[in-house]
C-alpha positions as a printed Julia matrix, in Angstrom:
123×3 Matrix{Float64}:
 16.45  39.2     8.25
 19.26  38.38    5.72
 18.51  35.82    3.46
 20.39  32.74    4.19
 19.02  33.1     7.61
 15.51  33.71    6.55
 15.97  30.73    4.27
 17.43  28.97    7.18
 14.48  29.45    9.53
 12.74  27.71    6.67
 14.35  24.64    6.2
 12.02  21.32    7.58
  9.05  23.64    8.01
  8.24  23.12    3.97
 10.74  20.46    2.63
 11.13  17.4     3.24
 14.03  14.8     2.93
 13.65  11.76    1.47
 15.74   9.05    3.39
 14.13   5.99    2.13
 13.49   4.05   -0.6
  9.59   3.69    0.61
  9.53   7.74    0.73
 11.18   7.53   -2.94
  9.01   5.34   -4.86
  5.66   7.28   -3.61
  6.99  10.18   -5.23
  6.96   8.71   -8.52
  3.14   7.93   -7.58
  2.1   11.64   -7.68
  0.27  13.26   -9.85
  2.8   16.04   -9.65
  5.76  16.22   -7.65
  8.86  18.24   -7.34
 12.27  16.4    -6.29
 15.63  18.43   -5.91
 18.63  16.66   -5.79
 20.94  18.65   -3.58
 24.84  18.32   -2.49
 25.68  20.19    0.74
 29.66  20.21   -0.37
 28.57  22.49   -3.59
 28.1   26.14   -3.12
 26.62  26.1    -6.28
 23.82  23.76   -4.84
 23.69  25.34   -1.38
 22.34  28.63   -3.67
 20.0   26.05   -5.14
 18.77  25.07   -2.04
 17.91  28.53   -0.58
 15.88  29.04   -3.98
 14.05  25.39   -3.69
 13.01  26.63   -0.54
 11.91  30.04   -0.75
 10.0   28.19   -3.48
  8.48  25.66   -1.44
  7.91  27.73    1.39
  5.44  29.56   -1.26
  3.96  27.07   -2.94
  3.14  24.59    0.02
  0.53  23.37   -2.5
  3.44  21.86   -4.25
  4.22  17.92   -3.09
  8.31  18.08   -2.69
 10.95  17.01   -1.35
 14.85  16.63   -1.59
 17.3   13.8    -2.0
 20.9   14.37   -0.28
 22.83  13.07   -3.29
 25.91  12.2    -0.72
 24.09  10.06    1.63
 21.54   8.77   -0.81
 23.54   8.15   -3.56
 21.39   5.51   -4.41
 18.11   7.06   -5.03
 19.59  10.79   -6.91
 21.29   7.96   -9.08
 17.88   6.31  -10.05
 15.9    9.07  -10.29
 18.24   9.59  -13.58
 17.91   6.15  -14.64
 13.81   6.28  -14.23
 13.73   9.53  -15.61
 16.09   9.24  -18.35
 17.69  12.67  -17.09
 21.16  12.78  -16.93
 22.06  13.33  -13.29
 23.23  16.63  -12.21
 23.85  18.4    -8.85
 21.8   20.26   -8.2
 19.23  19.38   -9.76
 15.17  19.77  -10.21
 12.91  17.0   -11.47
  9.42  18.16  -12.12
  7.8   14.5   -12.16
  4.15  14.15  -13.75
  2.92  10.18  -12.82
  6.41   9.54  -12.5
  7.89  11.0   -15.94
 10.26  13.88  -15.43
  7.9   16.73  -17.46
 10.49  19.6   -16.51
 14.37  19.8   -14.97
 16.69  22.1   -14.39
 20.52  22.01  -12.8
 22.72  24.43  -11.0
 22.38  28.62  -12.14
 18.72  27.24  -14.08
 17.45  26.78  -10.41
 15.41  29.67   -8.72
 12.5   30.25   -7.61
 10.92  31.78  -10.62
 12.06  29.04  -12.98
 10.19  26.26  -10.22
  7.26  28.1   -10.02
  6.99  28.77  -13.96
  7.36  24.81  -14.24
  5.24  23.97  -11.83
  2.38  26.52  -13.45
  2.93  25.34  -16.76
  2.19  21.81  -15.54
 -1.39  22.79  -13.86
 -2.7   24.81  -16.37
């Protein structure tokens, strides 16, 4: 299967979108949680976005999700202001207890670079 279809036939079965600021704020709760920030008009984030969720797909022991930075403009803005990360697009927020512990933006994304983040945070 090529692999935007293969990464096609995984989107919604291990990512989720947050849509709402309830959804938002209980990823800040987690002990660990991974939040990309994704633009669907960027073909540098729709490469992103295949890698995010090869990743996820993965790691399903990995709480995620993704913020559509168009339509939720409001949330991918405060995650920079909580975070104190300048916002990108795209862009991955490792979040310990709510502190951004890791991030990464555009050709930084893949797979490898998520899952050496998200390692280096459980060991």
């Amino acid at each position: 299967m090529p692999r935007s279809r293969a990464a096609a036939k995984l989107r919604g079965m291990t990512t989720r979108r947050i849509t709402t600021k309830h959804e938002y704020e209980a990823s800040f709760q987690a002990p660990l949680f991974l939040l990309f920030k994704h633009s669907p008009t960027c073909p540098i984030s729709a490469r992103a976005f295949r890698e995010y969720e090869i990743f996820a797909a993965a790691h399903a022991d990995v709480p995620t999700a993704w913020v559509h930075v168009i339509d939720e403009r409001p949330l991918a803005r405060d995650a920079s202001a909580r975070t104190g990360v300048e916002h990108q697009s795209p862009q991955a927020l490792l979040l310990a207890h709510g502190k951004a512990v890791w991030n990464a933006s555009h050709d930084a994304i893949s797979r490898t670079s998520l899952a050496a983040a998200c390692g280096a945070q459980r060991s």
